Amino acid sequence: MKHLITSALPYINGIKHLGNLVGSMLPADVYARYLRSRDNEVLFICATDEHGAATEIAAAKANIPVEEFCRIQHELQKNVGERFWLSFDYFGRSSSENNTLLTQYIAKKLEENGYIAERTIKQFYSNTDKMFLPDRYVEGTCPHCGYLNARGDQCENCTRVLDPEELINPRSAISSSTDIELKETKHLFLLQSKLADQLETWLHKQDSWPKLVRSIADKWLKEGLLDRAITRDLKWGVPINKPGFENKVFYVWFDAPIAYISTTKDWAEHNGQDWHQWWDSKEQKQGNVRYTQFMAKDNIPFHTITFPSTIIGSGEEFLLPDYIKGVNWLNYYGGKFSTSQKRGIFMDQAINLYPSDYWRYYLMSNIPETDDVSFSWELFASCVNKDLCGVLGNFFNRSFKMLSQYFGTVIPEGGTESEHEEKLVHGLCDFKKEYEHHLDNLEFRKAAIALRNIWKLANEYCDARAPWKASKEGRMEDVAICMRYLVNMQRIISILSAPFIPEFAKITADNLSLLENERAWTTDDISVELKSLVPGREIKDPGILLFNRILPEDVEKYKQKFGSQD
């Protein structure tokens, strides 16, 4: 089967923080890597989300043209994603020509089908800033939960989608001025109310979706779908091919999800492929393509309501998601990550401190799947020290050291299998099944537990066989079979760990001198896999620790540097 995977598009205005990473891009990458390891055909698509008022303002503050600002920021985000080993098949841009043309085309089809209407509305105008304020640049108190800093498009606290007029005590987010007034302006509206029945029919078939995703979608349906303005009074965005709208663009949340499709087209043009085979719903209905989306919970309303309404209303045979993996928020010591307050750690800062695997393993073993989770340096250090250093690193370092000590880094022959090897085979079989089951169901925290249990199993086998004791007693046959199984466990752990910690997997696979076909499963028979690397084969001694402990003084230093609630 073909698997199409999309991650929510990271916004262009700066490097993303760890919450953004674990909310969409990282779990999507782990899943893509896992599926590839099972010999599936995968297309993993992402892009920078580049339009909107926030981009215009950020570019103005940087005193560079908005197009140049986006180009620079795209390259920065692309680079930091590569440093985190994010394996996008294509990392595109929502400002691409293909996205402009496709957005305009879909809007035209929606209008032809009677799902777009022109309406005159009142919109906040800032007399201080001399401009109409886009929804997200009106702030005030949320009428539903009382959050003081709700934006005019959505309350970050309760995730309720808002209209700016609903806010209590509205103000300009640009200047904080309350000298704002409602003025008439003309916009195009997506008539979601006319699409409600079709959307509800589709949504009610998605009974396998996570509770988080279903509950947000069901809440929207229950409250009744409102028609939404899909144009804005801005210069930077997808132009509108319609008289009277020359000085407006499409709303960023209208064109951004369409970039999933257009970025696939960009990928196809760069690689001589046919993009239709990935987005044709006929392929999906025949079971040839499965489409999985990844996003944090604040993006769920747009992906369960607005974007599906857009596709359904257009009448085009594009895929709708088979599964949406929604993720709660990763907070920072119980509070929000904040660029302006210099609180929290961002991807470029993180990767300059420690290798990608430290962050990938910590984030995925603590991913906020059921509830919000708080990052702390104490928990990060504990996770790295206990699991990566104490369990995984300990196994690899001591097994390499013993092999070198007893056999000069050459896999030995000899020895007779016993109950120790039998127990290892059965334990590995059970944990591997658990690991694969949880990844198949996108249960990443449970998958991380199963993976750690495999690491522990390897250490337990080594302890039970006790080759150091056998060596002292002259039982070198027992030492030989233990070393042979330990080296083969290194290979198996390298393969199974690759979705979570790919940099480690590559290093260990290189140390084992694995050929390309040896870096994946050849059979589901565990006993055969444990004999894959045969006697006489030479293993490279890495000569270094794979992971380094994070010291208490480091934790205190980072808390001071990046802020905490303490």
Coordinates of C-alpha atoms in Angstrom, one line a residue:
M1 CA 0.0 0.0 0.0
K2 CA 1.0 3.6 -0.6
H3 CA 1.0 5.8 2.5
L4 CA 0.6 9.5 2.1
I5 CA 1.7 11.4 5.2
T6 CA 1.4 15.1 5.9
S7 CA 2.6 17.1 8.8
A8 CA 0.9 20.4 9.7
L9 CA 2.8 23.2 8.0
P10 CA 5.2 25.1 10.3
Y11 CA 4.5 28.8 10.1
I12 CA 7.3 30.9 8.4
N13 CA 7.8 33.4 11.2
G14 CA 10.9 31.9 12.9
I15 CA 12.3 28.6 14.1
K16 CA 9.8 26.4 15.8
H17 CA 9.9 25.3 19.4
L18 CA 9.9 21.8 20.8
G19 CA 6.1 21.8 21.2
N20 CA 5.7 22.5 17.5
L21 CA 8.2 19.7 16.7
V22 CA 6.5 17.0 18.8
G23 CA 3.0 18.3 17.8
S24 CA 3.3 17.2 14.2
M25 CA 6.6 16.9 12.3
L26 CA 8.4 14.5 14.6
P27 CA 5.6 11.9 15.1
A28 CA 4.9 12.0 11.4
D29 CA 8.6 11.3 10.7
V30 CA 8.7 8.4 13.2
Y31 CA 5.6 6.9 11.5
A32 CA 7.1 7.5 8.0
R33 CA 10.3 5.8 8.9
Y34 CA 8.5 2.9 10.5
L35 CA 6.4 2.3 7.4
R36 CA 9.4 2.4 5.2
S37 CA 11.1 -0.1 7.3
R38 CA 8.2 -2.4 6.8
D39 CA 8.6 -2.1 3.0
N40 CA 5.7 0.3 2.4
E41 CA 5.8 3.0 -0.3
V42 CA 5.7 6.3 1.6
L43 CA 5.4 9.9 0.6
F44 CA 6.0 12.3 3.5
I45 CA 5.1 15.9 2.6
C46 CA 5.5 19.2 4.4
A47 CA 6.1 22.8 3.6
T48 CA 6.5 26.2 5.2
D49 CA 3.2 28.1 5.7
E50 CA 4.2 31.5 4.3
H51 CA 1.2 33.8 3.8
G52 CA -0.8 36.0 6.2
A53 CA -0.4 39.2 8.2
A54 CA 2.1 37.8 10.6
T55 CA 4.6 37.3 7.7
E56 CA 4.0 40.8 6.4
I57 CA 4.7 42.3 9.8
A58 CA 7.7 40.1 10.6
A59 CA 9.3 41.1 7.2
A60 CA 8.6 44.7 7.9
K61 CA 10.3 44.5 11.3
A62 CA 13.3 42.8 9.6
N63 CA 13.3 45.6 7.0
I64 CA 13.4 43.2 4.1
P65 CA 10.9 42.4 1.3
V66 CA 8.4 39.7 2.4
E67 CA 9.5 37.4 -0.5
E68 CA 13.1 37.5 0.7
F69 CA 12.0 37.0 4.3
C70 CA 10.2 33.9 3.4
R71 CA 13.0 32.5 1.3
I72 CA 15.5 33.0 4.2
Q73 CA 13.1 31.5 6.8
H74 CA 12.3 28.5 4.6
E75 CA 16.0 27.7 4.3
L76 CA 16.5 28.0 8.1
Q77 CA 13.6 25.7 8.8
K78 CA 14.6 23.3 6.2
N79 CA 18.1 23.1 7.6
V80 CA 17.1 22.7 11.2
G81 CA 14.6 19.9 10.1
E82 CA 17.5 18.1 8.4
R83 CA 19.5 18.4 11.6
F84 CA 16.7 16.7 13.5
W85 CA 16.7 13.9 10.8
L86 CA 13.2 14.7 9.6
S87 CA 12.9 12.5 6.5
F88 CA 10.5 14.6 4.4
D89 CA 10.3 13.4 0.8
Y90 CA 9.7 17.0 0.0
F91 CA 9.7 20.2 2.1
G92 CA 8.0 22.8 0.0
R93 CA 6.5 26.2 0.3
S94 CA 2.9 27.4 0.4
S95 CA 4.0 30.4 -1.7
S96 CA 4.8 28.2 -4.7
E97 CA 3.3 28.9 -8.1
N98 CA 1.6 25.5 -8.0
N99 CA -0.2 26.4 -4.7
T100 CA -1.3 29.8 -6.1
L101 CA -2.8 28.2 -9.2
L102 CA -4.4 25.3 -7.3
T103 CA -5.9 27.6 -4.6
Q104 CA -7.4 29.8 -7.3
Y105 CA -8.7 26.7 -9.2
I106 CA -10.4 25.2 -6.1
A107 CA -11.9 28.6 -5.2
K108 CA -13.3 28.8 -8.7
K109 CA -14.8 25.3 -8.4
L110 CA -16.4 26.2 -5.1
E111 CA -18.0 29.3 -6.5
E112 CA -19.2 27.4 -9.6
N113 CA -20.8 24.9 -7.2
G114 CA -22.6 27.5 -5.2
Y115 CA -20.4 27.3 -2.0
I116 CA -18.8 30.8 -2.1
A117 CA -20.7 34.0 -1.6
E118 CA -19.7 37.6 -1.7
R119 CA -20.7 39.5 1.5
T120 CA -20.1 43.0 3.0
I121 CA -19.1 42.8 6.6
K122 CA -17.8 45.0 9.3
Q123 CA -14.2 44.5 10.2
F124 CA -12.0 46.1 12.8
Y125 CA -9.9 49.0 11.5
S126 CA -7.0 50.4 13.6
N127 CA -6.8 54.1 13.4
T128 CA -3.4 53.9 15.1
D129 CA -2.0 51.4 12.6
K130 CA -3.9 52.8 9.6
M131 CA -5.0 49.3 8.5
F132 CA -7.8 46.7 8.6
L133 CA -6.8 44.2 11.2
P134 CA -6.7 40.5 10.2
D135 CA -8.5 38.3 12.7
R136 CA -5.4 37.1 14.5
Y137 CA -4.3 40.7 15.0
V138 CA -7.3 41.6 17.1
E139 CA -6.8 40.5 20.7
G140 CA -9.1 40.5 23.7
T141 CA -10.9 38.4 26.3
C142 CA -12.4 35.2 25.1
P143 CA -16.2 35.3 25.6
H144 CA -16.3 31.5 26.3
C145 CA -13.4 30.9 28.7
G146 CA -12.3 34.3 29.8
Y147 CA -8.8 34.0 28.5
L148 CA -7.3 37.5 28.4
N149 CA -5.1 37.1 25.3
A150 CA -7.4 35.4 22.8
R151 CA -6.9 36.1 19.2
G152 CA -9.7 37.1 16.8
D153 CA -9.5 33.9 14.9
Q154 CA -9.1 31.4 17.7
C155 CA -8.7 31.2 21.5
E156 CA -5.5 29.3 22.2
N157 CA -6.8 28.4 25.7
C158 CA -10.1 26.7 24.8
T159 CA -9.4 26.2 21.0
R160 CA -12.8 27.8 20.2
V161 CA -12.7 29.4 16.8
L162 CA -13.8 33.0 17.0
D163 CA -14.8 36.1 15.1
P164 CA -13.0 39.3 16.2
E165 CA -16.3 40.9 17.1
E166 CA -16.9 38.3 19.8
L167 CA -13.9 39.4 21.8
I168 CA -14.4 41.4 24.9
N169 CA -12.3 44.6 25.1
P170 CA -10.7 44.2 21.7
R171 CA -7.4 45.8 20.9
S172 CA -4.8 45.8 18.1
A173 CA -2.2 43.1 18.5
I174 CA 0.3 45.3 16.6
S175 CA 0.2 48.4 18.7
S176 CA -2.0 47.3 21.6
S177 CA -4.2 50.3 20.8
T178 CA -7.9 50.2 21.7
D179 CA -8.6 52.9 19.1
I180 CA -10.1 50.4 16.7
E181 CA -13.5 50.6 15.0
L182 CA -15.7 48.4 12.8
K183 CA -15.8 49.5 9.2
E184 CA -17.4 47.9 6.2
T185 CA -15.3 45.8 3.8
K186 CA -16.2 43.1 1.2
H187 CA -15.1 39.5 1.5
L188 CA -15.7 36.0 0.0
F189 CA -17.3 33.4 2.3
L190 CA -17.1 29.7 2.2
L191 CA -20.6 28.5 2.8
Q192 CA -19.9 25.7 5.3
S193 CA -23.5 25.7 6.5
K194 CA -24.5 24.4 3.1
L195 CA -21.9 21.6 3.3
A196 CA -22.8 20.6 6.9
D197 CA -24.8 17.4 5.9
Q198 CA -22.1 16.1 3.6
L199 CA -19.4 16.8 6.1
E200 CA -21.3 15.2 8.9
T201 CA -21.9 12.1 6.9
W202 CA -18.1 11.8 6.2
L203 CA -17.1 12.6 9.8
H204 CA -19.4 10.0 11.2
K205 CA -17.5 7.3 9.3
Q206 CA -14.3 8.2 11.0
D207 CA -14.9 6.1 14.2
S208 CA -11.2 5.0 14.4
W209 CA -9.9 8.5 14.9
P210 CA -8.5 9.5 18.3
K211 CA -10.8 10.8 21.0
L212 CA -9.1 14.2 20.9
V213 CA -9.8 14.6 17.2
R214 CA -13.4 13.3 17.3
S215 CA -14.4 15.4 20.3
I216 CA -13.2 18.6 18.7
A217 CA -14.9 17.8 15.4
D218 CA -18.1 16.7 17.1
K219 CA -18.2 19.9 19.1
W220 CA -18.1 22.0 16.0
L221 CA -20.8 20.0 14.3
K222 CA -23.0 20.2 17.4
E223 CA -22.6 24.0 17.6
G224 CA -23.5 24.3 13.9
L225 CA -21.2 25.2 11.1
L226 CA -20.8 28.9 10.3
D227 CA -19.9 30.4 6.9
R228 CA -16.3 31.6 7.1
A229 CA -14.6 34.5 5.3
I230 CA -11.8 33.1 3.1
T231 CA -10.3 36.5 2.0
R232 CA -8.3 39.1 3.8
D233 CA -7.3 42.8 3.3
L234 CA -3.6 42.1 2.8
K235 CA -1.0 42.2 0.0
W236 CA 0.9 39.0 0.8
G237 CA -1.0 35.9 -0.2
V238 CA -2.7 34.1 -3.0
P239 CA -4.3 36.7 -5.3
I240 CA -8.0 36.6 -6.0
N241 CA -9.0 36.5 -9.7
K242 CA -12.2 38.4 -9.2
P243 CA -13.2 42.0 -10.0
G244 CA -13.4 44.1 -6.9
F245 CA -10.9 41.9 -5.0
E246 CA -7.7 43.2 -6.5
N247 CA -6.4 44.4 -3.2
K248 CA -7.2 41.3 -1.2
V249 CA -5.8 37.8 -0.9
F250 CA -7.1 34.4 0.2
Y251 CA -7.0 33.7 3.9
V252 CA -3.9 31.8 4.9
W253 CA -6.0 29.1 6.4
F254 CA -7.7 28.6 3.1
D255 CA -4.6 28.1 1.0
A256 CA -2.3 26.5 3.5
P257 CA -3.9 23.0 3.6
I258 CA -4.2 23.1 -0.2
A259 CA -0.4 23.2 -0.1
Y260 CA -0.4 19.5 0.9
I261 CA -1.7 18.8 -2.6
S262 CA 0.4 21.4 -4.4
T263 CA 3.6 20.4 -2.6
T264 CA 3.0 16.9 -3.8
K265 CA 2.8 18.3 -7.3
D266 CA 6.1 20.2 -6.7
W267 CA 7.7 16.9 -5.5
A268 CA 6.4 15.1 -8.6
E269 CA 7.8 17.7 -11.0
H270 CA 11.2 17.5 -9.3
N271 CA 11.3 13.7 -9.4
G272 CA 9.5 12.9 -12.7
Q273 CA 6.5 11.3 -10.9
D274 CA 2.8 11.4 -11.3
W275 CA 1.2 13.3 -8.3
H276 CA -2.3 12.2 -9.2
Q277 CA -1.6 8.6 -8.0
W278 CA -1.2 10.0 -4.5
W279 CA -4.2 12.3 -4.4
D280 CA -6.8 10.6 -6.5
S281 CA -9.7 9.5 -4.2
K282 CA -10.4 6.5 -6.5
E283 CA -7.0 5.1 -5.5
Q284 CA -8.0 5.6 -1.9
K285 CA -11.4 3.8 -2.3
Q286 CA -9.6 0.9 -3.9
G287 CA -7.4 0.6 -0.9
N288 CA -4.2 1.6 -2.8
V289 CA -3.5 4.8 -0.8
R290 CA -3.9 5.6 2.9
Y291 CA -3.7 9.2 4.0
T292 CA -2.6 10.1 7.5
Q293 CA -2.4 13.7 8.8
F294 CA -0.4 14.8 11.9
M295 CA -1.2 18.0 13.9
A296 CA -1.4 19.7 17.3
K297 CA -4.9 20.1 18.7
D298 CA -5.3 23.8 17.8
N299 CA -5.1 22.8 14.1
I300 CA -7.7 20.1 14.4
P301 CA -10.8 22.3 13.6
F302 CA -9.3 23.5 10.3
H303 CA -8.4 19.9 9.3
T304 CA -11.7 18.2 10.3
I305 CA -14.1 21.0 9.2
T306 CA -12.7 23.7 6.9
F307 CA -10.3 21.8 4.7
P308 CA -12.7 18.8 4.2
S309 CA -15.5 21.3 3.4
T310 CA -13.3 22.9 0.8
I311 CA -12.5 19.6 -0.9
I312 CA -16.1 18.3 -0.7
G313 CA -17.5 21.6 -2.0
S314 CA -15.0 21.7 -4.9
G315 CA -16.3 18.4 -6.3
E316 CA -12.7 17.4 -7.0
E317 CA -11.6 13.8 -6.5
F318 CA -9.0 14.7 -3.9
L319 CA -8.2 12.5 -0.9
L320 CA -9.7 13.2 2.5
P321 CA -7.7 11.9 5.5
D322 CA -8.1 8.3 6.5
Y323 CA -6.7 9.1 9.9
I324 CA -5.8 12.3 11.8
K325 CA -3.3 12.0 14.6
G326 CA -4.0 14.9 17.0
V327 CA -1.5 15.8 19.6
N328 CA -2.0 17.9 22.8
W329 CA 0.3 20.6 23.8
L330 CA 3.8 20.3 25.1
N331 CA 4.2 23.2 27.6
Y332 CA 7.3 24.6 29.3
Y333 CA 7.3 24.1 33.0
G334 CA 3.5 24.3 33.0
G335 CA 3.4 27.5 30.9
K336 CA 3.5 28.4 27.3
F337 CA 6.6 28.5 25.1
S338 CA 7.2 32.2 24.4
T339 CA 9.6 33.8 21.9
S340 CA 8.9 37.3 23.2
Q341 CA 9.4 36.3 26.9
K342 CA 12.5 34.2 26.0
R343 CA 10.9 31.2 27.7
G344 CA 11.4 27.7 26.3
I345 CA 13.8 26.0 24.0
F346 CA 13.5 26.2 20.2
M347 CA 14.7 23.7 17.6
D348 CA 17.9 25.5 16.6
Q349 CA 18.9 26.0 20.3
A350 CA 18.1 22.4 21.2
I351 CA 20.1 20.9 18.4
N352 CA 23.1 23.0 19.2
L353 CA 23.1 21.6 22.7
Y354 CA 22.7 17.8 22.1
P355 CA 22.4 15.5 19.1
S356 CA 19.0 14.9 17.6
D357 CA 18.5 11.5 19.1
Y358 CA 18.4 12.9 22.7
W359 CA 15.5 15.2 21.7
R360 CA 13.7 12.7 19.5
Y361 CA 13.7 9.9 22.1
Y362 CA 12.7 12.2 25.0
L363 CA 9.9 13.9 23.0
M364 CA 8.4 10.7 21.6
S365 CA 8.6 8.8 24.9
N366 CA 6.7 11.8 26.5
I367 CA 4.5 12.9 23.6
P368 CA 1.3 14.5 24.8
E369 CA -1.1 12.0 23.3
T370 CA -3.8 12.0 25.9
D371 CA -3.2 15.2 27.9
D372 CA -1.0 18.3 27.8
V373 CA 2.6 17.6 29.0
S374 CA 5.2 19.9 30.5
F375 CA 8.8 19.9 29.4
S376 CA 11.3 20.2 32.2
W377 CA 15.1 20.0 32.1
E378 CA 15.0 17.6 35.0
L379 CA 12.8 15.1 33.1
F380 CA 14.8 15.5 30.0
A381 CA 18.0 14.7 31.8
S382 CA 16.5 11.8 33.6
C383 CA 15.2 10.3 30.3
V384 CA 18.5 10.6 28.6
N385 CA 20.5 9.4 31.6
K386 CA 18.3 6.4 32.4
D387 CA 17.3 5.2 29.0
L388 CA 19.8 6.3 26.4
C389 CA 22.9 6.1 28.6
G390 CA 21.9 3.6 31.3
V391 CA 20.1 1.0 29.2
L392 CA 20.8 1.5 25.4
G393 CA 24.3 3.0 25.6
N394 CA 25.3 0.6 28.4
F395 CA 24.4 -2.4 26.3
F396 CA 26.3 -1.3 23.2
N397 CA 29.4 -0.1 25.0
R398 CA 29.9 -3.2 27.1
S399 CA 29.1 -5.7 24.4
F400 CA 31.6 -4.0 22.0
K401 CA 34.2 -3.9 24.8
M402 CA 33.7 -7.6 25.7
L403 CA 33.9 -8.7 22.0
S404 CA 37.1 -6.7 21.6
Q405 CA 38.5 -8.1 24.8
Y406 CA 37.7 -11.8 24.1
F407 CA 37.8 -12.1 20.3
G408 CA 39.4 -9.0 18.8
T409 CA 36.2 -7.6 17.3
V410 CA 35.6 -10.7 15.1
I411 CA 32.3 -12.6 15.6
P412 CA 33.4 -16.0 17.1
E413 CA 32.1 -19.4 16.3
G414 CA 31.3 -22.3 18.7
G415 CA 29.0 -22.8 21.6
T416 CA 25.7 -24.5 22.3
E417 CA 22.3 -22.8 22.6
S418 CA 20.6 -23.0 26.0
E419 CA 17.6 -21.7 27.8
H420 CA 19.2 -18.3 27.8
E421 CA 18.9 -18.0 24.0
E422 CA 15.4 -19.5 24.0
K423 CA 14.3 -16.9 26.6
L424 CA 15.8 -14.1 24.4
V425 CA 14.0 -15.3 21.3
H426 CA 10.6 -15.5 23.0
G427 CA 11.0 -12.1 24.8
L428 CA 12.2 -10.4 21.6
C429 CA 9.3 -11.8 19.7
D430 CA 6.7 -10.6 22.2
F431 CA 8.2 -7.1 22.5
K432 CA 8.6 -6.7 18.8
K433 CA 5.0 -7.5 18.3
E434 CA 4.0 -5.0 20.9
Y435 CA 6.3 -2.4 19.3
E436 CA 4.8 -2.9 15.8
H437 CA 1.3 -3.0 17.1
H438 CA 1.6 0.3 18.9
L439 CA 3.3 2.0 15.9
D440 CA 0.6 0.6 13.5
N441 CA -1.9 2.3 15.8
L442 CA 0.2 5.5 16.2
E443 CA 0.5 4.9 20.0
F444 CA 4.0 6.4 20.3
R445 CA 4.4 6.4 24.1
K446 CA 3.5 2.8 24.3
A447 CA 5.8 2.0 21.3
A448 CA 8.6 3.8 23.2
I449 CA 8.0 1.6 26.2
A450 CA 8.1 -1.6 24.1
L451 CA 11.4 -0.4 22.4
R452 CA 13.0 0.3 25.8
N453 CA 11.9 -3.2 26.9
I454 CA 13.9 -4.6 24.0
W455 CA 17.0 -2.7 25.1
K456 CA 16.5 -4.0 28.6
L457 CA 16.0 -7.6 27.3
A458 CA 19.4 -7.4 25.6
N459 CA 21.1 -6.3 28.9
E460 CA 19.2 -9.0 30.8
Y461 CA 20.5 -11.7 28.4
C462 CA 24.0 -10.5 28.8
D463 CA 23.7 -10.5 32.6
A464 CA 22.2 -14.0 32.6
R465 CA 24.9 -15.4 30.3
A466 CA 27.7 -13.5 32.3
P467 CA 30.5 -14.0 29.7
W468 CA 33.0 -12.4 32.1
K469 CA 32.3 -15.3 34.6
A470 CA 32.4 -17.9 31.8
S471 CA 35.8 -16.5 30.6
K472 CA 37.3 -16.7 34.1
E473 CA 36.1 -20.3 34.3
G474 CA 37.6 -21.2 30.9
R475 CA 34.2 -21.7 29.2
M476 CA 35.1 -19.9 26.1
E477 CA 32.4 -21.8 24.0
D478 CA 29.8 -20.1 26.2
V479 CA 31.5 -16.8 25.8
A480 CA 31.5 -17.2 22.0
I481 CA 27.8 -17.9 21.6
C482 CA 27.0 -15.0 24.0
M483 CA 29.1 -12.7 21.9
R484 CA 27.5 -13.9 18.7
Y485 CA 24.0 -13.2 20.0
L486 CA 25.0 -9.9 21.5
V487 CA 26.3 -8.6 18.1
N488 CA 23.1 -9.8 16.4
M489 CA 21.1 -8.0 19.1
Q490 CA 23.0 -4.9 18.2
R491 CA 21.8 -5.2 14.6
I492 CA 18.2 -5.9 15.6
I493 CA 18.2 -3.0 18.0
S494 CA 19.7 -0.7 15.4
I495 CA 16.9 -1.6 13.0
L496 CA 14.0 -1.4 15.5
S497 CA 15.3 1.9 17.0
A498 CA 15.8 3.7 13.7
P499 CA 12.3 5.3 13.5
F500 CA 12.9 7.0 16.9
I501 CA 16.7 7.6 16.9
P502 CA 17.9 7.4 13.3
E503 CA 21.3 8.9 13.9
F504 CA 22.1 6.2 16.5
A505 CA 20.9 3.6 14.1
K506 CA 23.1 4.8 11.3
I507 CA 26.2 4.9 13.6
T508 CA 25.7 1.4 14.9
A509 CA 24.8 0.0 11.5
D510 CA 28.1 1.5 10.2
N511 CA 30.0 0.0 13.1
L512 CA 28.6 -3.4 12.3
S513 CA 29.5 -2.8 8.6
L514 CA 26.0 -3.7 7.6
L515 CA 25.2 -3.8 3.9
E516 CA 22.1 -2.0 2.7
N517 CA 20.0 -5.2 2.7
E518 CA 21.2 -6.0 6.2
R519 CA 19.7 -2.8 7.6
A520 CA 16.1 -4.1 7.5
W521 CA 14.2 -7.3 8.3
T522 CA 14.7 -10.2 6.0
T523 CA 12.3 -12.5 7.8
D524 CA 9.8 -12.5 10.7
D525 CA 11.5 -15.4 12.2
I526 CA 13.4 -14.0 15.3
S527 CA 15.6 -17.0 15.7
V528 CA 16.8 -16.5 12.1
E529 CA 17.4 -12.8 12.6
L530 CA 19.5 -13.5 15.7
K531 CA 21.9 -15.5 13.5
S532 CA 22.0 -13.0 10.6
L533 CA 25.6 -11.9 11.3
V534 CA 27.8 -15.0 11.0
P535 CA 31.1 -16.1 12.6
G536 CA 34.2 -14.5 11.1
R537 CA 32.7 -11.2 10.4
E538 CA 34.7 -8.2 11.8
I539 CA 33.0 -5.5 13.8
K540 CA 34.3 -2.0 14.2
D541 CA 35.0 -0.8 17.7
P542 CA 33.4 2.7 18.0
G543 CA 35.9 3.6 20.8
I544 CA 33.5 6.3 22.1
L545 CA 30.4 6.5 24.3
L546 CA 27.3 6.6 22.2
F547 CA 25.5 8.9 24.7
N548 CA 26.8 11.3 27.4
R549 CA 25.1 11.9 30.7
I550 CA 23.5 15.3 31.4
L551 CA 24.8 16.5 34.7
P552 CA 22.8 18.4 37.5
E553 CA 24.9 21.5 36.9
D554 CA 23.9 21.4 33.2
V555 CA 20.2 21.3 34.2
E556 CA 20.6 24.3 36.4
K557 CA 22.5 26.2 33.7
Y558 CA 19.8 25.5 31.1
K559 CA 17.0 26.5 33.5
Q560 CA 18.7 29.9 34.0
K561 CA 19.3 30.4 30.3
F562 CA 16.0 29.3 28.9
G563 CA 13.7 30.3 31.8
S564 CA 11.5 28.2 34.1
Q565 CA 8.7 28.6 36.6
D566 CA 11.0 27.9 39.5

